Tab-separated table of C-alpha atoms and ligand atoms in Angstrom:
chain	number	residue	atom	x	y	z
A	1	UNK	CA	-0.106	-0.032	0.114
A	2	UNK	CA	1.431	3.846	-1.169
A	3	UNK	CA	1.219	6.018	1.822
A	4	UNK	CA	2.690	9.631	1.873
A	5	UNK	CA	1.597	13.198	1.932
A	6	UNK	CA	-1.297	14.191	0.255
A	7	UNK	CA	-1.090	18.195	1.120
A	8	UNK	CA	1.080	20.500	3.071
A	9	UNK	CA	0.620	23.977	3.851
A	10	UNK	CA	2.463	26.502	6.264
A	11	UNK	CA	1.451	29.728	8.547
A	12	UNK	CA	3.720	31.880	9.690
A	13	UNK	CA	3.521	35.199	11.975
A	14	UNK	CA	2.898	38.569	10.083
A	15	UNK	CA	6.153	40.655	11.569
A	16	UNK	CA	9.807	39.859	11.040
A	17	UNK	CA	13.281	41.094	11.695
A	18	UNK	CA	16.124	41.264	9.442
A	19	UNK	CA	18.957	39.171	11.371
A	20	UNK	CA	21.461	41.813	10.599
A	21	UNK	CA	19.304	44.719	12.156
A	22	UNK	CA	19.424	41.985	15.181
A	23	UNK	CA	22.741	41.536	15.215
A	24	UNK	CA	23.670	45.413	15.352
A	25	UNK	CA	21.139	45.558	18.166
A	26	UNK	CA	22.997	43.653	19.998
A	27	UNK	CA	26.372	44.874	19.142
A	28	UNK	CA	27.472	41.649	17.199
A	29	UNK	CA	29.461	41.866	14.192
A	30	UNK	CA	25.942	41.060	11.239
A	31	UNK	CA	28.400	38.541	9.515
A	32	UNK	CA	28.151	36.248	12.887
A	33	UNK	CA	24.463	35.546	12.099
A	34	UNK	CA	24.485	35.705	8.536
A	35	UNK	CA	27.584	33.549	7.625
A	36	UNK	CA	28.783	31.692	10.826
A	37	UNK	CA	24.583	30.883	11.410
A	38	UNK	CA	23.428	31.092	7.894
A	39	UNK	CA	20.466	33.208	8.743
A	40	UNK	CA	18.397	36.145	7.038
A	41	UNK	CA	15.594	37.090	8.714
A	42	UNK	CA	13.391	36.142	11.694
A	43	UNK	CA	9.496	35.562	12.173
A	44	UNK	CA	8.366	37.646	15.185
A	45	UNK	CA	5.358	36.491	16.771
A	46	UNK	CA	2.415	38.891	18.480
A	47	UNK	CA	0.663	37.619	21.644
A	48	UNK	CA	-2.503	37.351	19.166
A	49	UNK	CA	-0.362	34.529	17.551
A	50	UNK	CA	-0.104	31.434	19.563
A	51	UNK	CA	0.811	27.799	18.643
A	52	UNK	CA	-3.145	27.333	18.275
A	53	UNK	CA	-3.680	30.375	15.942
A	54	UNK	CA	-0.459	29.431	13.767
A	55	UNK	CA	-1.533	25.683	13.641
A	56	UNK	CA	-5.280	26.535	12.782
A	57	UNK	CA	-3.845	28.703	9.588
A	58	UNK	CA	-1.962	26.409	8.675
A	59	UNK	CA	-4.760	23.537	8.708
A	60	UNK	CA	-7.229	25.769	6.581
A	61	UNK	CA	-4.500	26.294	4.299
A	62	UNK	CA	-4.420	22.894	3.609
A	63	UNK	CA	-7.998	21.924	3.730
A	64	UNK	CA	-8.398	24.821	1.157
A	65	UNK	CA	-5.180	24.610	-1.235
A	66	UNK	CA	-6.106	20.699	-1.559
A	67	UNK	CA	-9.348	20.460	-1.437
A	68	UNK	CA	-9.915	18.269	1.275
A	69	UNK	CA	-13.036	17.283	2.963
A	70	UNK	CA	-12.719	17.466	6.810
A	71	UNK	CA	-15.088	14.330	7.222
A	72	UNK	CA	-12.359	12.483	5.672
A	73	UNK	CA	-9.768	13.296	8.674
A	74	UNK	CA	-9.962	10.298	11.336
A	75	UNK	CA	-6.986	11.380	13.268
A	76	UNK	CA	-5.570	15.532	13.842
A	77	UNK	CA	-2.218	15.258	15.684
A	78	UNK	CA	-0.331	18.116	16.496
A	79	UNK	CA	3.218	18.061	17.238
A	80	UNK	CA	4.575	21.169	19.585
A	81	UNK	CA	6.949	22.156	22.783
A	82	UNK	CA	4.719	25.095	23.072
A	83	UNK	CA	1.973	23.825	25.226
A	84	UNK	CA	-0.831	26.219	26.081
A	85	UNK	CA	-2.321	24.315	29.082
A	86	UNK	CA	-0.933	21.613	31.319
A	87	UNK	CA	-3.993	19.937	30.571
A	88	UNK	CA	-5.456	20.476	27.305
A	89	UNK	CA	-4.452	20.668	24.097
A	90	UNK	CA	-3.276	22.772	21.207
A	91	UNK	CA	-4.738	20.011	18.992
A	92	UNK	CA	-8.206	20.152	20.892
A	93	UNK	CA	-8.724	24.308	19.780
A	94	UNK	CA	-7.531	23.537	16.354
A	95	UNK	CA	-9.693	20.446	15.919
A	96	UNK	CA	-13.166	22.754	16.935
A	97	UNK	CA	-11.360	25.852	14.753
A	98	UNK	CA	-11.155	23.471	11.530
A	99	UNK	CA	-14.435	22.004	12.106
A	100	UNK	CA	-13.223	18.206	11.997
A	101	UNK	CA	-15.532	15.442	12.706
A	102	UNK	CA	-16.355	14.222	16.323
A	103	UNK	CA	-15.230	11.028	15.356
A	104	UNK	CA	-11.945	11.832	15.316
A	105	UNK	CA	-8.297	11.155	17.512
A	106	UNK	CA	-7.341	14.264	18.859
A	107	UNK	CA	-4.219	14.484	20.801
A	108	UNK	CA	-0.775	16.287	20.944
A	109	UNK	CA	2.570	14.979	21.317
A	110	UNK	CA	5.462	16.813	23.043
A	111	UNK	CA	9.227	15.300	22.310
A	112	UNK	CA	10.967	18.740	21.599
A	113	UNK	CA	11.445	19.364	17.968
A	114	UNK	CA	10.740	15.762	17.236
A	115	UNK	CA	7.174	15.624	18.049
A	116	UNK	CA	5.653	16.148	14.620
A	117	UNK	CA	7.999	13.303	13.551
A	118	UNK	CA	6.645	11.013	15.852
A	119	UNK	CA	3.332	12.158	14.874
A	120	UNK	CA	3.902	11.332	11.347
A	121	UNK	CA	5.340	7.677	12.116
A	122	UNK	CA	2.159	7.248	14.272
A	123	UNK	CA	-0.235	8.376	11.553
A	124	UNK	CA	2.117	5.864	8.952
A	125	UNK	CA	1.331	2.836	11.011
A	126	UNK	CA	-2.179	3.830	11.797
A	127	UNK	CA	-3.118	4.053	8.200
A	128	UNK	CA	-1.382	0.750	6.571
A	129	UNK	CA	-3.191	-1.118	9.528
A	130	UNK	CA	-6.306	-2.471	8.088
A	131	UNK	CA	-8.678	0.064	10.681
A	132	UNK	CA	-7.894	2.783	8.317
A	133	UNK	CA	-10.181	2.596	5.679
A	134	UNK	CA	-9.445	4.989	3.636
A	135	UNK	CA	-9.397	7.997	6.312
A	136	UNK	CA	-6.919	10.472	6.257
A	137	UNK	CA	-4.369	11.666	9.316
A	138	UNK	CA	-3.779	15.472	9.678
A	139	UNK	CA	-0.461	15.977	11.450
A	140	UNK	CA	-0.133	19.839	12.302
A	141	UNK	CA	3.643	21.165	13.471
A	142	UNK	CA	3.567	24.456	15.180
A	143	UNK	CA	5.541	26.492	17.744
A	144	UNK	CA	7.597	29.677	18.789
A	145	UNK	CA	11.125	29.351	19.678
A	146	UNK	CA	12.405	31.327	22.563
A	147	UNK	CA	15.688	32.004	24.120
A	148	UNK	CA	14.916	35.806	25.399
A	149	UNK	CA	16.567	38.840	24.726
A	150	UNK	CA	20.132	39.071	24.412
A	151	UNK	CA	20.677	35.093	24.712
A	152	UNK	CA	23.437	33.464	22.373
A	153	UNK	CA	19.968	31.329	20.921
A	154	UNK	CA	18.280	34.582	20.048
A	155	UNK	CA	19.328	34.788	16.473
A	156	UNK	CA	18.184	30.963	15.980
A	157	UNK	CA	14.344	31.822	16.970
A	158	UNK	CA	11.464	31.804	14.941
A	159	UNK	CA	7.807	30.574	14.684
A	160	UNK	CA	5.333	29.017	12.634
A	161	UNK	CA	3.271	26.028	11.652
A	162	UNK	CA	3.204	23.277	9.035
A	163	UNK	CA	0.411	21.014	8.294
A	164	UNK	CA	0.298	17.909	6.706
A	165	UNK	CA	-2.173	15.485	5.349
A	166	UNK	CA	-1.294	11.788	4.647
A	167	UNK	CA	-3.251	8.991	3.297
A	168	UNK	CA	-3.307	6.045	0.802
A	169	UNK	CA	-3.666	8.917	-1.913
A	170	UNK	CA	-0.272	10.483	-1.499
A	171	UNK	CA	0.239	13.296	-4.354
A	172	UNK	CA	3.589	14.717	-3.338
A	173	UNK	CA	5.617	12.167	-1.784
A	174	UNK	CA	5.225	8.367	-1.191
A	175	UNK	CA	7.272	7.247	2.513
A	176	UNK	CA	9.255	4.395	2.441
A	177	UNK	CA	7.555	2.295	5.134
A	178	UNK	CA	9.386	-0.620	5.119
A	179	UNK	CA	12.302	0.511	6.809
A	180	UNK	CA	13.071	3.425	9.301
A	181	UNK	CA	15.476	4.614	11.857
A	182	UNK	CA	15.128	5.878	15.150
A	183	UNK	CA	16.834	7.007	18.134
A	184	UNK	CA	16.834	7.824	22.160
A	185	UNK	CA	19.044	8.856	24.757
A	186	UNK	CA	18.649	11.259	27.599
A	187	UNK	CA	20.706	14.529	27.328
A	188	UNK	CA	20.189	17.697	28.828
A	189	UNK	CA	21.185	19.598	25.628
A	190	UNK	CA	17.887	22.212	25.460
A	191	UNK	CA	15.259	22.143	27.837
A	192	UNK	CA	12.085	24.853	29.012
A	193	UNK	CA	11.184	24.209	32.383
A	194	UNK	CA	7.391	24.188	33.145
A	195	UNK	CA	7.725	27.916	34.986
A	196	UNK	CA	9.614	29.438	32.088
A	197	UNK	CA	8.357	30.908	28.800
A	198	UNK	CA	11.801	30.694	27.452
A	199	UNK	CA	14.410	27.947	26.684
A	200	UNK	CA	17.481	26.926	28.430
A	201	UNK	CA	20.655	25.605	26.540
A	202	UNK	CA	23.615	24.297	26.466
A	203	UNK	CA	24.305	25.409	22.971
A	204	UNK	CA	27.650	24.036	21.884
A	205	UNK	CA	26.651	20.637	23.831
A	206	UNK	CA	23.032	20.808	21.708
A	207	UNK	CA	25.099	20.612	18.325
A	208	UNK	CA	27.042	17.806	19.616
A	209	UNK	CA	24.067	15.708	20.614
A	210	UNK	CA	22.330	16.369	17.078
A	211	UNK	CA	25.480	15.386	15.754
A	212	UNK	CA	25.567	11.943	17.633
A	213	UNK	CA	21.793	11.402	16.840
A	214	UNK	CA	22.050	11.697	13.705
A	215	UNK	CA	25.278	8.666	13.320
A	216	UNK	CA	22.713	6.761	15.788
A	217	UNK	CA	19.340	7.057	13.679
A	218	UNK	CA	21.264	6.663	10.285
A	219	UNK	CA	22.944	3.497	11.410
A	220	UNK	CA	19.912	1.424	12.584
A	221	UNK	CA	18.258	2.966	9.196
A	222	UNK	CA	20.972	1.502	7.157
A	223	UNK	CA	20.745	-1.742	9.164
A	224	UNK	CA	17.013	-1.761	8.704
A	225	UNK	CA	17.424	-1.150	5.207
A	226	UNK	CA	19.629	-4.284	4.838
A	227	UNK	CA	16.978	-6.807	6.910
A	228	UNK	CA	14.308	-5.847	4.910
A	229	UNK	CA	15.849	-7.919	1.611
A	230	UNK	CA	14.846	-4.585	-0.485
A	231	UNK	CA	18.632	-3.303	-0.242
A	232	UNK	CA	21.824	-5.647	-0.654
A	233	UNK	CA	24.187	-2.797	0.179
A	234	UNK	CA	24.323	-0.008	2.184
A	235	UNK	CA	27.756	1.599	0.833
A	236	UNK	CA	27.713	5.313	0.111
A	237	UNK	CA	23.938	4.629	0.552
A	238	UNK	CA	22.945	8.867	1.044
A	239	UNK	CA	23.965	9.016	-2.897
A	240	UNK	CA	20.602	7.518	-3.646
A	241	UNK	CA	18.635	10.588	-2.626
A	242	UNK	CA	18.257	13.719	-4.656
A	243	UNK	CA	17.808	15.834	-1.838
A	244	UNK	CA	18.710	15.506	2.078
A	245	UNK	CA	16.711	17.244	4.725
A	246	UNK	CA	17.355	18.021	8.100
A	247	UNK	CA	16.042	19.580	11.156
A	248	UNK	CA	17.175	23.330	10.868
A	249	UNK	CA	17.737	25.175	14.303
A	250	UNK	CA	19.640	27.637	11.875
A	251	UNK	CA	21.010	26.848	7.833
A	252	UNK	CA	24.519	26.127	9.140
A	253	UNK	CA	23.345	23.203	11.542
A	254	UNK	CA	22.030	21.665	8.687
A	255	UNK	CA	25.534	21.687	6.448
A	256	UNK	CA	27.427	20.404	9.696
A	257	UNK	CA	24.610	17.247	9.682
A	258	UNK	CA	25.214	17.349	5.682
A	259	UNK	CA	28.739	16.690	6.344
A	260	UNK	CA	28.244	14.350	8.930
A	261	UNK	CA	25.994	12.004	6.751
A	262	UNK	CA	28.892	12.052	4.094
A	263	UNK	CA	31.686	11.207	6.677
A	264	UNK	CA	29.325	8.790	8.105
A	265	UNK	CA	29.276	7.055	4.691
A	266	UNK	CA	32.886	7.474	4.006
A	267	UNK	CA	33.605	5.745	7.284
A	268	UNK	CA	36.314	8.722	8.013
A	269	UNK	CA	36.127	12.598	9.143
A	270	UNK	CA	37.001	15.276	6.742
A	271	UNK	CA	39.861	17.079	7.850
A	272	UNK	CA	39.761	20.875	7.666
A	273	UNK	CA	40.799	22.568	4.103
A	274	UNK	CA	40.638	18.569	2.656
A	275	UNK	CA	39.240	18.196	-0.608
A	276	UNK	CA	36.904	15.859	0.819
A	277	UNK	CA	35.755	18.457	3.078
A	278	UNK	CA	35.567	20.628	-0.051
A	279	UNK	CA	33.485	18.346	-1.916
A	280	UNK	CA	31.121	17.618	1.035
A	281	UNK	CA	30.410	21.421	0.803
A	282	UNK	CA	29.949	21.439	-2.729
A	283	UNK	CA	27.211	18.405	-1.943
A	284	UNK	CA	25.836	20.330	0.555
A	285	UNK	CA	25.169	23.373	-1.652
A	286	UNK	CA	23.334	21.001	-4.472
A	287	UNK	CA	21.366	18.588	-2.321
A	288	UNK	CA	20.474	20.593	0.974
A	289	UNK	CA	21.184	24.416	0.582
A	290	UNK	CA	18.243	25.017	-2.131
A	291	UNK	CA	15.766	23.668	0.244
A	292	UNK	CA	16.574	26.091	3.130
A	293	UNK	CA	15.226	29.384	1.763
A	294	UNK	CA	12.319	29.403	4.340
A	295	UNK	CA	13.956	28.275	6.746
A	296	UNK	CA	16.838	31.107	6.568
A	297	UNK	CA	13.760	33.727	6.383
A	298	UNK	CA	11.947	32.264	9.601
A	299	UNK	CA	13.809	30.961	11.970
A	300	UNK	CA	13.859	27.889	13.911
A	301	UNK	CA	10.280	26.770	14.095
A	302	UNK	CA	11.341	23.635	16.416
A	303	UNK	CA	8.522	20.709	15.442
A	304	UNK	CA	8.212	22.305	11.920
A	305	UNK	CA	11.891	23.444	11.081
A	306	UNK	CA	12.089	20.062	9.096
A	307	UNK	CA	9.253	20.304	7.174
A	308	UNK	CA	9.549	23.705	6.236
A	309	UNK	CA	12.505	22.716	4.517
A	310	UNK	CA	10.289	19.821	2.836
A	311	UNK	CA	7.632	22.223	1.772
A	312	UNK	CA	10.421	24.545	0.560
A	313	UNK	CA	11.674	21.278	-1.829
A	314	UNK	CA	7.999	20.514	-2.853
A	315	UNK	CA	7.484	23.782	-4.595
A	316	UNK	CA	10.802	23.878	-5.823
A	317	UNK	CA	11.489	20.404	-6.790
A	318	UNK	CA	12.367	20.216	-10.479
A	319	UNK	CA	11.112	16.823	-12.819
A	320	UNK	CA	14.404	15.408	-12.690
A	321	UNK	CA	13.798	14.460	-9.131
A	322	UNK	CA	10.108	12.849	-9.942
A	323	UNK	CA	10.735	9.065	-9.001
A	324	UNK	CA	13.980	9.183	-6.923
A	325	UNK	CA	14.215	9.451	-2.905
A	326	UNK	CA	14.809	11.999	-0.543
A	327	UNK	CA	15.897	11.840	3.114
A	328	UNK	CA	14.444	13.088	5.959
A	329	UNK	CA	16.142	13.453	9.460
A	330	UNK	CA	14.317	14.846	12.428
A	331	UNK	CA	15.872	15.644	15.441
A	332	UNK	CA	14.385	16.620	19.166
A	333	UNK	CA	16.373	17.860	22.046
A	334	UNK	CA	16.585	15.618	25.127
A	335	UNK	CA	16.831	13.708	22.705
A	336	UNK	CA	14.791	11.555	20.576
A	337	UNK	CA	15.741	11.585	16.783
A	338	UNK	CA	14.657	9.517	13.631
A	339	UNK	CA	15.536	9.030	9.480
A	340	UNK	CA	13.296	8.107	6.936
A	341	UNK	CA	12.917	8.219	3.472
A	342	UNK	CA	10.560	9.042	0.835
A	343	UNK	CA	9.902	9.089	-3.110
A	344	UNK	CA	9.355	12.293	-4.601
A	345	UNK	CA	5.897	11.788	-7.273
A	346	UNK	CA	5.499	12.996	-10.464
A	347	UNK	CA	3.553	16.119	-10.461
A	348	UNK	CA	4.394	17.416	-6.923
A	349	UNK	CA	5.949	21.270	-7.673
A	350	UNK	CA	2.781	21.081	-9.867
A	351	UNK	CA	0.225	20.622	-7.206
A	352	UNK	CA	2.561	23.066	-5.036
A	353	UNK	CA	2.475	25.918	-7.121
A	354	UNK	CA	5.713	27.534	-7.216
A	355	UNK	CA	6.585	30.688	-5.234
A	356	UNK	CA	3.507	30.574	-2.833
A	357	UNK	CA	6.018	30.455	0.186
A	358	UNK	CA	7.992	33.331	-1.175
A	359	UNK	CA	4.932	35.298	-1.804
A	360	UNK	CA	3.505	34.860	1.753
A	361	UNK	CA	7.534	35.818	3.009
A	362	UNK	CA	7.165	39.074	1.179
A	363	UNK	CA	3.902	40.324	2.601
A	364	UNK	CA	5.178	40.026	5.679
A	365	UNK	CA	5.429	43.140	8.004
A	366	UNK	CA	9.279	44.263	8.933
A	367	UNK	CA	9.601	45.327	12.459
A	368	UNK	CA	13.113	47.285	14.232
A	369	UNK	CA	14.785	45.936	17.449
A	370	UNK	CA	12.698	48.211	19.410
A	371	UNK	CA	9.259	46.992	18.065
A	372	UNK	CA	10.344	43.238	18.503
A	373	UNK	CA	11.481	43.660	22.393
A	374	UNK	CA	7.942	45.366	22.741
A	375	UNK	CA	6.311	42.219	21.166
A	376	UNK	CA	8.177	39.786	23.067
A	377	UNK	CA	7.948	41.589	26.530
A	378	UNK	CA	3.970	41.483	25.486
A	379	UNK	CA	4.314	37.652	24.595
A	380	UNK	CA	6.033	37.018	28.261
A	381	UNK	CA	2.295	38.427	29.498
A	382	UNK	CA	0.115	37.058	27.172
A	383	UNK	CA	-1.400	34.181	29.354
A	384	UNK	CA	-1.924	36.139	32.251
A	385	UNK	CA	-5.669	35.782	33.721
A	386	UNK	CA	-7.210	39.263	32.496
A	387	UNK	CA	-4.548	40.958	30.863
A	388	UNK	CA	-4.805	43.390	28.005
A	389	UNK	CA	-1.844	42.669	25.785
A	390	UNK	CA	-3.994	40.450	23.069
A	391	UNK	CA	-4.709	43.569	21.424
A	392	UNK	CA	-4.865	42.700	17.736
A	393	UNK	CA	-5.412	46.517	16.535
A	394	UNK	CA	-2.305	47.403	18.405
A	395	UNK	CA	0.029	45.015	16.425
A	396	UNK	CA	-1.361	45.840	13.267
A	397	UNK	CA	-2.501	41.887	12.426
A	398	UNK	CA	-5.254	40.859	9.300
A	399	UNK	CA	-5.336	37.093	10.020
A	400	UNK	CA	-8.702	35.598	10.317
A	401	UNK	CA	-7.520	33.272	13.750
A	402	UNK	CA	-6.606	34.827	16.809
A	403	UNK	CA	-5.659	34.466	20.407
A	404	UNK	CA	-7.504	37.121	22.438
A	405	UNK	CA	-6.014	36.433	26.007
A	406	UNK	CA	-7.441	34.723	29.183
A	407	UNK	CA	-10.560	35.646	30.606
A	408	UNK	CA	-12.307	33.757	33.532
A	409	UNK	CA	-9.193	31.524	33.247
A	410	UNK	CA	-10.115	30.136	29.358
A	411	UNK	CA	-8.538	30.824	26.422
A	412	UNK	CA	-10.688	33.099	24.342
A	413	UNK	CA	-9.754	32.627	20.240
A	414	UNK	CA	-11.492	34.616	17.324
A	415	UNK	CA	-11.882	32.810	13.862
A	416	UNK	CA	-13.446	34.724	11.229
A	417	UNK	CA	-14.635	37.324	13.467
A	418	UNK	CA	-16.117	34.824	15.631
A	419	UNK	CA	-15.853	33.929	19.440
A	420	UNK	CA	-14.665	30.744	20.770
A	421	UNK	CA	-13.433	29.499	23.969
B	501	HMG	P1	27.336	31.309	19.946
B	501	HMG	O1	27.847	30.717	20.935
B	501	HMG	O2	26.679	32.542	20.161
B	501	HMG	O3	28.088	31.217	18.807
B	501	HMG	O4	25.996	30.533	19.834
B	501	HMG	P2	28.960	30.504	18.403
B	501	HMG	O5	30.539	31.322	18.781
B	501	HMG	O6	29.561	29.397	18.368
B	501	HMG	O7	29.464	30.841	16.530
B	501	HMG	C1	28.506	30.460	15.690
B	501	HMG	C2	28.916	30.419	14.296
B	501	HMG	O8	29.479	31.491	13.528
B	501	HMG	C3	30.354	29.714	14.510
B	501	HMG	O9	30.819	28.885	13.650
B	501	HMG	C4	31.454	30.729	14.601
B	501	HMG	O10	32.715	30.433	13.918
B	501	HMG	C5	31.221	31.693	13.501
B	501	HMG	P3	30.869	27.351	13.651
B	501	HMG	O11	31.968	26.996	14.333
B	501	HMG	O12	29.634	26.783	14.055
B	501	HMG	O13	31.237	26.716	12.281
B	501	HMG	N1	31.015	33.251	13.499
B	501	HMG	C6	31.294	33.998	12.695
B	501	HMG	N2	30.839	33.568	11.521
B	501	HMG	C7	31.301	34.853	10.799
B	501	HMG	N3	31.903	36.393	11.040
B	501	HMG	C8	32.080	36.276	12.172
B	501	HMG	C9	31.754	35.232	13.295
B	501	HMG	N4	31.668	35.383	14.706
B	501	HMG	C10	31.264	33.725	14.912
B	501	HMG	N5	32.041	37.633	12.891
B	501	HMG	C11	24.433	28.324	19.224
B	501	HMG	C12	25.670	29.682	18.585
B	501	HMG	C13	23.980	27.650	17.948
B	501	HMG	C14	25.241	27.705	20.033
B	501	HMG	C15	23.635	29.628	19.886
B	501	HMG	O14	22.696	29.951	18.779
B	501	HMG	C16	22.232	28.532	20.096
B	501	HMG	O15	22.523	27.953	21.550
B	501	HMG	N6	21.394	28.327	19.960
B	501	HMG	C17	20.436	27.305	20.427
B	501	HMG	C18	20.546	26.153	20.369
B	501	HMG	C19	20.515	24.811	18.667
B	501	HMG	O16	19.908	25.923	17.793
B	501	HMG	N7	21.293	23.904	18.539
B	501	HMG	C20	21.503	23.196	17.547
B	501	HMG	C21	20.951	21.789	18.007
B	501	HMG	S1	19.964	21.340	19.195
B	501	HMG	C22	18.514	21.392	17.858
B	501	HMG	O17	18.642	21.550	17.119
B	501	HMG	C23	17.128	21.084	18.800
B	501	HMG	C24	16.554	22.502	19.465
B	501	HMG	O18	15.823	22.875	18.154
B	501	HMG	C25	15.432	22.390	20.447
B	501	HMG	C26	14.881	21.342	20.055
B	501	HMG	O19	14.655	19.672	19.967
B	501	HMG	O20	13.605	21.371	20.738
B	501	HMG	C27	17.210	23.596	19.480
């Protein structure tokens, strides 16, 4: 049975800050953020754009763009580490906002940035079971990455959501369901205590943990590929992939990951200034970098970052890649990771309609550093009961889904002007 992606759409905050401007505001050489981290812009959310709003917007865009009947969706799974309540889930509100059937399995997954990939794996297994009977699974990754003003992680913040519909009628990619590779190991590389809106991170250590998890997941993937009987050799296995996509906390991390992948297959590390390293960097420029434009202009979307790159790939994919495989690597701090592959389906780019993500990026409003700081400060108070920072007119928002704050200890949203709670 073929299981894959039938639709994908994204949603981002309406404001952004230029990354060089942020560097100047912090008294840092802008080249550190642009060349050292590979970033260009960073999405900035207002208090009225929480993880529910971003997810619901992405879900609505997907249903409309791919003409999906909400009644055909049997599962709604939201991957997020930007929870809104200790008990009720982001998915519960999104289920209501999308008008999905009451006969739907609805839940949220938290496993740092790995949550949405875990949701996809779960959805794929459900669709492969005999229970699915042609129904569809909607997985939404939604997050607001926040380290705080002046923190080392500040230029790697961002926000957004990606909605993905998987079914037995894929039109974009078909997942390789016979084998995959996952990995987990408890590490304190990045975490967000229950009392904090901002993440704590051991930055350099988190990079090391990411690369170790890539090695673990990729080895397991190759072992499972051999055991499946479909593959007879895993020598230089990466060569089969037309594109290699990674979790992207910032663009340069994906470059480190790709070089690591090639080193694993080569069975050696590539020395500084070596021709091996030069080849690996050129290979990154061919098979990964072209699909990181969106990431470089949004920043980290935690659970959504890998799939933002996938969306970029699908809009820009050339017909030569149809029928070929791509790889997807998800990393979630803490840590959990997974390496999977998928076949690109004929006509995928046509179904995506090229340049729609660039239009969405270009329609955002640019803010200066002091306005960004004002938004960050208001977001810190957005969940206070009876607070008054969630005023859409104050933040110059055009969107149809809005978070309006907490009143009587209940979250209030509006969708197309209608209040829901
Ligand atoms: P830092 O310590 O400020 O930066 O933090 P640095 O000194 O390491 O410099 C960064 C790079 O810029 C270096 O390049 C410098 O050489 C270069 P590298 O050695 O890495 O190749 N550089 C310059 N380049 C040009 N001109 C200059 C210049 N100066 C320096 N003038 C760090 C960087 C990424 C650690 C920080 O931003 C951070 O802590 N970010 C958050 C954590 C993170 O993103 N970790 C990535 C792996 S973990 C992960 O992906 C999971 C995550 O998404 C969370 C989840 O799973 O939920 C984060």
